[in-house]
XYZ file of C-alpha atoms in Angstrom:
576
model
C 89.881 152.318 140.152
C 92.910 153.626 138.255
C 93.149 154.703 134.635
C 96.785 153.589 134.475
C 97.874 150.849 132.053
C 99.470 147.955 133.922
C 101.219 144.667 133.310
C 97.902 142.889 133.828
C 96.291 145.060 131.149
C 99.139 144.275 128.783
C 98.825 140.530 129.414
C 95.086 140.611 128.687
C 95.672 142.704 125.560
C 98.198 140.108 124.407
C 95.549 137.385 124.758
C 93.199 139.469 122.616
C 95.859 140.224 120.004
C 96.835 136.548 119.799
C 93.230 135.475 119.259
C 92.690 133.737 122.626
C 88.950 133.688 123.442
C 89.078 131.919 126.832
C 91.151 132.090 129.982
C 90.566 128.966 132.085
C 91.341 129.362 135.745
C 90.704 129.353 139.452
C 91.746 132.640 141.046
C 93.346 133.642 144.327
C 94.640 136.870 145.814
C 97.867 136.877 143.782
C 95.743 136.756 140.620
C 93.552 139.750 141.495
C 95.443 142.214 139.243
C 94.611 139.970 136.299
C 90.986 139.568 137.377
C 90.700 143.365 137.643
C 91.920 143.746 134.049
C 89.484 141.228 132.533
C 86.035 142.926 132.633
C 86.689 145.184 129.636
C 88.503 142.525 127.612
C 87.199 140.355 124.806
C 88.402 137.286 126.708
C 85.957 135.112 128.649
C 87.124 133.849 132.036
C 86.155 130.179 132.464
C 85.942 129.199 136.114
C 87.033 125.729 137.177
C 86.197 124.642 140.727
C 89.604 122.986 141.037
C 92.871 124.013 139.448
C 93.342 120.652 137.728
C 89.924 121.095 136.122
C 91.060 124.425 134.673
C 94.322 122.942 133.365
C 92.625 119.868 131.890
C 89.954 122.000 130.219
C 92.555 124.342 128.723
C 94.504 121.330 127.435
C 91.412 119.639 125.969
C 90.494 122.939 124.330
C 93.981 123.148 122.806
C 93.938 119.548 121.552
C 90.606 120.141 119.839
C 91.299 123.648 118.604
C 94.518 122.448 116.945
C 92.338 120.441 114.537
C 90.236 123.522 113.825
C 93.381 125.525 113.070
C 94.483 122.832 110.638
C 91.088 122.864 108.920
C 90.858 126.654 108.887
C 90.653 128.225 105.437
C 92.016 131.520 106.735
C 95.595 130.568 106.004
C 96.721 128.767 109.153
C 100.415 128.843 109.927
C 101.361 129.782 106.363
C 99.635 133.160 106.521
C 101.721 136.318 106.769
C 99.870 138.697 109.136
C 101.444 139.246 112.537
C 98.172 139.391 114.468
C 96.033 136.303 115.089
C 92.630 137.929 115.338
C 92.140 138.164 111.575
C 90.394 134.884 110.837
C 93.279 132.575 111.669
C 92.963 130.254 114.632
C 95.401 130.212 117.511
C 94.935 126.767 119.108
C 96.770 127.552 122.358
C 94.860 126.959 125.580
C 95.590 129.403 128.398
C 95.094 128.823 132.116
C 95.797 130.910 135.204
C 96.189 129.365 138.674
C 96.820 130.546 142.223
C 100.451 130.570 143.390
C 102.078 127.467 144.974
C 99.213 125.277 146.302
C 96.984 126.092 143.336
C 99.741 125.384 140.871
C 100.508 122.125 142.663
C 96.854 121.146 142.310
C 97.174 121.597 138.542
C 100.296 119.472 138.089
C 98.389 116.248 137.346
C 96.807 117.607 134.200
C 99.901 119.633 133.333
C 101.558 116.218 133.097
C 98.614 115.028 130.996
C 98.981 118.025 128.688
C 102.694 117.358 128.279
C 101.973 113.780 127.208
C 99.333 114.851 124.683
C 101.529 117.653 123.336
C 98.800 120.206 123.987
C 99.947 123.773 123.213
C 99.157 125.102 126.683
C 100.246 128.403 128.203
C 99.954 127.954 131.965
C 100.347 130.961 134.248
C 100.124 131.602 137.977
C 100.357 134.625 140.185
C 103.159 134.986 142.705
C 104.121 137.135 145.681
C 105.820 140.482 145.132
C 109.536 140.137 144.453
C 110.509 142.361 147.410
C 108.357 140.421 149.898
C 109.472 136.817 149.438
C 112.391 136.997 151.869
C 109.794 137.009 154.661
C 108.451 133.652 153.403
C 104.750 134.616 153.346
C 102.158 131.856 153.227
C 101.750 130.108 149.872
C 105.449 130.634 149.065
C 107.170 128.103 146.805
C 109.396 127.645 143.773
C 106.876 127.736 140.931
C 109.386 127.067 138.183
C 110.675 123.972 139.957
C 107.120 122.664 140.260
C 106.445 122.908 136.536
C 109.694 122.587 134.623
C 109.741 118.789 134.296
C 106.443 118.918 132.391
C 107.026 122.069 130.335
C 109.050 123.024 127.295
C 109.915 126.263 129.092
C 109.262 127.553 132.615
C 110.094 131.091 133.697
C 109.066 134.022 135.863
C 108.568 137.573 134.666
C 110.641 139.643 137.097
C 110.470 142.997 135.338
C 107.605 144.793 133.624
C 109.823 145.635 130.651
C 110.328 141.916 129.979
C 106.615 141.061 130.031
C 105.770 141.648 126.317
C 108.701 139.577 125.099
C 108.190 136.738 127.588
C 104.475 136.417 126.846
C 105.222 136.322 123.112
C 107.959 133.739 123.698
C 105.648 131.579 125.806
C 103.092 131.337 123.008
C 105.706 130.689 120.347
C 107.374 127.920 122.344
C 104.041 126.239 123.117
C 102.893 126.375 119.470
C 106.151 125.414 117.742
C 106.515 121.668 117.078
C 106.897 119.547 119.034
C 104.086 121.409 120.752
C 103.570 121.304 124.489
C 102.985 123.265 127.699
C 104.935 126.277 128.924
C 104.708 128.080 132.263
C 104.988 131.754 133.231
C 104.884 133.064 136.805
C 103.342 136.532 137.035
C 104.233 138.341 140.291
C 101.739 140.782 141.763
C 104.109 143.758 141.592
C 104.942 143.130 137.917
C 101.275 142.804 137.033
C 100.412 146.028 138.893
C 103.339 148.032 137.538
C 102.507 150.783 135.061
C 103.875 150.482 131.547
C 103.778 152.198 128.195
C 104.642 148.997 126.350
C 102.224 146.976 124.241
C 102.003 143.315 123.231
C 104.544 142.200 120.668
C 103.388 140.570 117.424
C 103.317 136.788 117.664
C 104.348 136.185 114.070
C 103.954 133.008 111.988
C 104.620 129.629 113.581
C 106.760 127.272 111.454
C 106.333 123.535 111.190
C 109.273 121.224 111.868
C 110.605 121.515 108.335
C 111.978 118.946 105.927
C 114.104 116.050 107.119
C 117.679 115.370 106.025
C 117.465 114.175 102.377
C 120.058 111.483 103.096
C 117.832 109.998 105.789
C 114.792 110.214 103.520
C 116.682 108.274 100.851
C 117.851 105.705 103.399
C 114.275 105.220 104.643
C 113.103 104.610 101.090
C 115.910 102.076 100.585
C 114.876 100.212 103.735
C 111.239 99.976 102.648
C 112.047 98.870 99.114
C 114.368 96.141 100.410
C 112.038 94.953 103.186
C 110.367 91.559 103.262
C 107.372 92.516 105.391
C 107.392 96.236 106.323
C 105.473 97.595 109.280
C 104.415 101.227 109.756
C 103.697 102.258 113.349
C 102.032 105.669 113.454
C 102.207 107.823 116.574
C 100.402 110.918 117.718
C 102.861 113.409 116.256
C 101.289 112.458 112.922
C 97.816 113.697 113.857
C 99.292 116.744 115.598
C 101.011 117.702 112.332
C 97.675 117.997 110.528
C 95.470 116.099 108.129
C 98.134 116.353 105.415
C 100.391 114.230 107.626
C 97.676 111.591 108.036
C 97.256 111.516 104.266
C 101.034 111.213 103.865
C 100.957 108.183 106.185
C 98.337 106.626 103.902
C 100.484 107.398 100.848
C 103.507 105.803 102.495
C 101.575 102.702 103.515
C 100.097 102.273 100.047
C 103.381 102.905 98.260
C 105.254 100.369 100.393
C 102.468 97.831 100.997
C 103.144 98.102 104.727
C 101.007 96.765 107.514
C 99.868 99.649 109.748
C 99.359 99.830 113.513
C 98.893 102.719 115.909
C 101.550 103.120 118.584
C 100.899 101.787 122.080
C 98.872 104.250 124.172
C 98.064 106.440 121.175
C 95.618 109.239 121.994
C 94.749 110.461 118.499
C 93.773 109.001 115.136
C 96.891 108.968 113.008
C 95.606 106.727 110.221
C 92.080 105.962 108.925
C 90.861 102.940 110.874
C 88.750 101.742 107.928
C 91.735 101.505 105.556
C 92.498 98.019 104.227
C 96.082 98.118 105.502
C 95.153 99.236 109.012
C 95.179 96.404 111.560
C 94.875 97.856 115.071
C 96.419 99.928 117.776
C 99.311 98.040 119.342
C 98.214 96.755 122.760
C 100.519 97.766 125.650
C 101.148 94.153 126.623
C 104.415 92.351 125.976
C 103.101 89.179 124.356
C 100.899 90.837 121.743
C 103.042 93.932 121.321
C 106.193 91.961 120.552
C 104.337 89.505 118.322
C 102.881 92.280 116.168
C 106.275 94.003 115.866
C 108.119 90.804 114.998
C 109.149 91.674 111.464
C 112.221 92.687 109.503
C 111.594 96.414 108.868
C 109.676 98.896 111.017
C 108.973 102.577 110.446
C 108.110 104.435 113.650
C 106.443 107.670 112.552
C 105.768 110.270 115.224
C 105.813 107.802 118.120
C 106.403 108.699 121.769
C 104.728 106.077 124.000
C 105.364 102.833 122.136
C 106.176 100.697 125.132
C 104.251 98.441 127.484
C 102.289 99.429 130.564
C 104.282 97.052 132.753
C 107.952 96.099 132.435
C 108.631 93.717 129.567
C 111.112 90.867 129.902
C 112.150 90.594 126.247
C 112.703 93.239 123.546
C 109.504 94.454 121.915
C 111.345 95.008 118.629
C 113.617 92.295 117.195
C 117.249 93.406 117.622
C 117.972 92.406 114.032
C 115.081 94.461 112.573
C 115.829 97.519 110.454
C 114.236 100.468 112.239
C 113.346 103.835 110.735
C 112.472 106.645 113.164
C 110.656 109.751 111.887
C 109.707 112.552 114.277
C 109.538 116.298 114.794
C 111.050 115.663 118.249
C 114.732 114.718 118.333
C 114.293 113.147 121.786
C 111.979 110.472 120.372
C 114.322 109.367 117.581
C 116.158 106.219 118.607
C 114.880 106.591 122.180
C 113.962 102.995 123.022
C 115.519 101.104 120.109
C 118.637 101.729 118.030
C 117.733 103.575 114.864
C 119.080 102.550 111.462
C 117.498 105.592 109.857
C 116.847 108.792 111.829
C 114.839 111.572 110.188
C 113.964 114.692 112.171
C 111.363 116.988 110.643
C 107.660 117.403 110.056
C 106.208 113.851 109.957
C 103.913 114.648 107.041
C 106.605 116.223 104.889
C 108.991 113.371 105.697
C 106.547 110.567 104.938
C 105.430 112.258 101.711
C 109.035 112.479 100.536
C 109.708 108.834 101.386
C 106.462 107.681 99.785
C 107.342 109.401 96.514
C 110.692 107.608 96.339
C 109.231 104.221 97.270
C 106.429 104.520 94.720
C 108.968 105.158 91.975
C 111.054 102.097 92.871
C 108.816 99.335 94.244
C 107.209 97.184 91.578
C 103.471 96.643 91.662
C 103.710 92.864 92.049
C 105.768 93.163 95.235
C 103.417 95.771 96.600
C 100.388 93.534 95.943
C 102.107 90.588 97.630
C 102.754 92.677 100.713
C 99.166 93.922 100.854
C 98.048 90.297 100.537
C 100.101 89.453 103.639
C 98.451 92.341 105.466
C 95.005 91.114 104.470
C 95.799 87.619 105.697
C 96.977 88.911 109.079
C 93.934 91.154 109.364
C 91.631 88.216 108.758
C 93.490 86.037 111.254
C 93.165 88.719 113.953
C 89.572 89.692 113.217
C 87.983 87.492 115.882
C 90.444 88.622 118.557
C 89.874 92.285 117.783
C 86.105 91.839 117.569
C 86.010 90.124 120.973
C 87.600 93.017 122.886
C 85.122 94.162 125.511
C 82.842 91.178 124.882
C 82.067 88.182 127.036
C 79.323 85.609 127.356
C 78.271 86.608 130.860
C 74.616 86.357 131.807
C 75.016 89.638 133.715
C 72.020 91.851 132.842
C 74.279 94.902 132.530
C 75.736 95.791 129.148
C 79.189 94.675 128.120
C 81.588 97.433 127.141
C 81.329 96.191 123.564
C 77.529 96.446 123.615
C 77.772 99.974 124.940
C 80.179 101.034 122.173
C 78.025 99.325 119.537
C 75.019 101.297 120.765
C 76.955 104.572 120.487
C 78.167 103.609 117.039
C 74.558 103.071 115.922
C 73.654 106.684 116.737
C 73.724 108.908 113.663
C 75.573 111.835 115.234
C 79.317 111.730 114.383
C 80.414 113.257 117.691
C 83.866 114.501 118.600
C 84.996 111.958 121.197
C 87.169 112.602 124.239
C 88.078 109.245 125.766
C 89.172 108.252 129.239
C 87.249 105.008 129.349
C 90.373 103.166 130.571
C 89.393 99.454 130.235
C 86.387 100.486 128.116
C 88.739 102.329 125.762
C 89.800 99.135 123.982
C 86.241 98.418 122.892
C 86.034 101.977 121.544
C 89.317 101.680 119.646
C 88.483 98.326 118.063
C 84.764 98.648 117.333
C 84.239 102.301 116.376
C 85.412 103.547 112.981
C 87.283 106.552 114.299
C 88.061 109.390 111.919
C 91.199 111.544 111.977
C 90.589 114.781 113.887
C 87.532 113.234 115.534
C 88.993 111.666 118.668
C 91.431 112.428 121.483
C 92.152 110.598 124.710
C 94.254 110.576 127.848
C 97.782 109.586 126.803
C 99.656 109.874 130.077
C 97.650 107.371 132.114
C 96.909 109.679 135.056
C 93.174 109.625 135.728
C 91.281 112.888 135.900
C 92.281 114.360 132.538
C 89.400 113.176 130.366
C 86.391 114.879 131.953
C 87.951 118.371 132.137
C 89.348 117.839 128.622
C 85.817 117.008 127.418
C 84.640 120.319 128.829
C 87.497 122.119 127.054
C 86.657 120.356 123.794
C 83.062 121.542 124.111
C 84.284 125.140 124.493
C 86.400 124.695 121.361
C 83.528 123.279 119.320
C 81.292 126.193 120.357
C 83.588 128.464 118.325
C 82.937 126.662 115.036
C 80.270 127.713 112.569
C 79.015 124.118 112.572
C 79.932 122.639 115.964
C 80.158 118.900 116.359
C 78.472 117.377 119.396
C 81.087 116.438 121.998
C 80.928 113.034 123.666
C 83.069 112.428 126.727
C 83.615 108.671 127.163
C 84.740 108.683 130.792
C 85.068 105.644 133.048
C 83.425 105.899 136.459
C 86.764 105.887 138.267
C 87.979 108.724 136.055
C 84.730 110.678 136.387
C 84.944 110.646 140.166
C 88.301 112.448 140.186
C 86.767 115.756 139.075
C 82.957 115.511 138.880
C 82.818 119.267 139.516
C 84.041 119.703 135.936
C 80.365 119.469 135.010
C 79.707 122.735 136.843
C 82.038 124.598 134.471
C 80.218 123.278 131.397
C 76.803 124.132 132.863
C 77.863 127.564 134.124
C 79.082 128.610 130.685
C 76.253 127.021 128.702
C 78.218 124.665 126.463
C 76.793 121.487 124.939
C 78.312 118.265 126.261
C 77.277 114.637 126.610
C 79.237 112.509 129.064
C 78.904 108.731 128.744
C 80.119 106.917 131.863
C 80.779 103.155 131.492
C 80.161 102.339 135.150
C 81.468 99.019 136.489
C 81.808 100.497 139.989
C 85.449 99.532 140.427
C 88.990 100.255 139.269
C 89.044 97.414 136.738
C 92.441 98.404 135.372
C 94.015 97.816 138.790
C 92.405 94.398 139.070
C 93.655 93.448 135.614
C 97.161 94.624 136.490
C 97.063 92.731 139.802
C 96.311 89.541 137.912
C 99.140 90.278 135.480
C 101.702 91.117 138.151
C 100.921 88.357 140.631
C 99.196 85.725 138.510
C 95.816 84.102 138.984
C 92.427 85.661 138.371
C 89.865 87.673 140.319
C 89.086 84.868 142.755
C 92.716 84.764 143.901
C 92.938 88.371 145.172
C 91.095 90.578 147.657
C 91.517 93.815 145.648
C 91.800 96.249 148.539
C 90.653 99.781 147.697
C 89.492 98.917 144.192
C 85.688 98.725 144.531
C 83.216 101.585 144.951
C 81.050 100.133 147.711
C 78.870 101.951 148.480
C 78.729 103.343 144.962
C 78.469 107.041 144.140
C 75.172 108.212 142.643
C 76.653 109.738 139.496
C 73.361 111.058 138.025
C 72.500 112.808 141.319
C 76.016 114.228 141.466
C 75.667 115.564 137.914
C 72.308 117.106 138.743
C 73.828 118.838 141.779
C 76.076 120.705 139.330
C 73.149 121.669 137.102
C 73.312 118.946 134.449
C 70.739 116.358 133.465
C 71.656 113.003 135.003
C 70.479 109.645 133.640
C 70.931 106.135 135.031
C 70.916 103.576 132.193
C 70.531 100.012 133.475
C 68.975 98.338 130.413
C 71.390 97.752 127.489
C 68.514 98.258 125.052
C 68.093 101.847 126.242
C 71.668 102.993 125.591
C 71.290 103.956 121.939
C 68.166 106.036 122.498
C 69.541 107.769 125.581
C 72.769 108.682 123.803
C 70.888 109.919 120.751
C 68.568 112.091 122.841
C 71.470 113.538 124.823
C 73.503 114.402 121.738
C 70.448 116.089 120.209
C 69.714 118.150 123.327
C 71.364 121.468 124.205
C 73.177 121.708 127.500
C 74.916 119.049 129.549
C 73.837 115.413 129.955
C 75.576 112.739 132.018
C 74.632 109.141 131.205
C 75.644 106.609 133.865
C 75.609 103.315 131.943
C 76.002 100.229 134.083
C 78.444 97.778 132.486
C 79.974 94.525 133.622
C 83.655 93.572 133.488
C-alpha cells in the first residue's frame, strides 16, 4: 500500500467535504482505485447486486433527502459556509458503476432519475487514457450512453481538472431544475498523485424571481378568468414546502380549481384541501374534460400529457394558458403560452397570489370556490370507485388494500410503483406534501430500489419515518435483489406488494388500443404462470416474507411490519 495521495483519495475527500454519507454502487476492476480509497473515509459504500439497483437507490435517496434538506433548520441553501458537513444537508445521491456494461445496466434508472429530477451524481470507472486505442474489453463511449438523460456528462481526463469537475458535477445536479449528471473517472486519473484538494461547493441558488411583467400578466389572467384552473406539477414539491404553501395561497386568492399534473410523482398540493379535486388521469377523455376551461395555470409541470396518443387537444385552443416553471424547456412546451414565467415556482406563485388577492373581490372568489365544490361533489363517486369493483373474488381489491394501509396509525413515507394500484393510493389516501414519491418515467424497476434509498435517507434523521414501498408484483420482479441491499445494511423497510400476478397495465392498454375487453384478447406474455413465490424470494435475501391472502389480515400485517425493525415484504393477493 502507498502513502501517496491520489485522485481517488481526492474524490472520496470531496464526498466527505460535501456531506455525502453514502456511495451506492456495484464495483468492477476499473473502480478498484476508488474502492482502495474508501476504507479510511467517513463514507459508507452501499452495495447493490445490480447496477440499476444502485442507481435507483441513489435516486430514491436523493428524492427523499431533498425534503430533509428543505426541512433542515441548519440554514439550507441560504446558509453561507462553503462546506456542507456543518449541519446542512446535501441531498445529492452518488453512485459509482463499472465501465461500459455496468453503466449500460444502470441506464434504466438513470432515465427514471432524470424524470423525477433527482439530484444524482453518477460516476463510472474507465480504462486508462493511453490504453483505449487497443480497444480492450468493456470499451465504450460512456458520455454518449448517459448524455440524453443527464444535465451534464463529461470525463475527467487530467488529474488537475478533477477538483473542479467534481465540484461542477455537484453544483449542476443540485441547481434547479435539479437532475442527474455523469462523470467518467479513468483508472490512470484516479491513481495519479496530486497535491490538490477538493474545492468548496458553495451555496446553491434557487431559480430566482420571475419576470415582473409576466407575474403581472398572470395576475391579470386570473382576475379576468371565468373558471380558473391550477394544475400543479412536481417542480412545485421539488422547490420546497414554501412552494406548496404558495400554491395554496394562489388557489385561495383566485378561487381556482386544483388538479395535479398527469403522471405526477410528488405531492404538490394538500390533497385534503377544499379546492383540490384530483390528479389528472393520463387518459384523453377525462384529461381533456377536466382541462376544458377558459384559463389554466400550469405550475411546475413536465409530464402533463396522456399515456397513449390523444386525437384531440387536451387543452382548449382558445384557453388562456399561464406557464410557470424553473425549467425554460417546460414553458410553452406542449401548448402555446399566453404568459410565460421562468423562476422558482414558489416565489412566482407567491408574487402572483399577492396581486390577485389585492384585486379579486370576495364575492367572485366565493362564487368560484362554489363551482369547485360542485364539481368535487359531482366527481366524488367516480374518484371513490377507483380500484373498487363488486367482484366475488376472495382476494382484496386494490381499494380495500389501500384502505387497510390508511387505517394503520403509522404515517409512513411512501415510495410508490404500484402501477394500476397507484390510482387507488392517489385517490383514497390523504397524502401529505413531502410524504410521498413515485416512479414518474413509467419504466418499471425504479420503485423498489428507490424505496431502499429512501430508507437509507430516513435512517439519517433524528426521528426517522417508517418507509413503505408500494410496489406492484411486476415491478418488484425486475429487481427483487434490492432487498439484499436493505438487509445487508440494516435499514428499516416495509414493502407492500399488490400482487395480481400479471401485467395489468398492459392488458388495460391492449383494451384501449384495440378495443374490447379481457375476453377479446389472449394477452401473450402478460401473466405470471407459474407465479413467483415473492415471500420465499424475499427470505432468500434475508428479509421476512409474508403471504397475505385474507383481506381482513392486511391492516394487522402492515401495522406489525411498520412497527418491526428490519425488512418485511408483504405479498398481498389482489384482484383486477
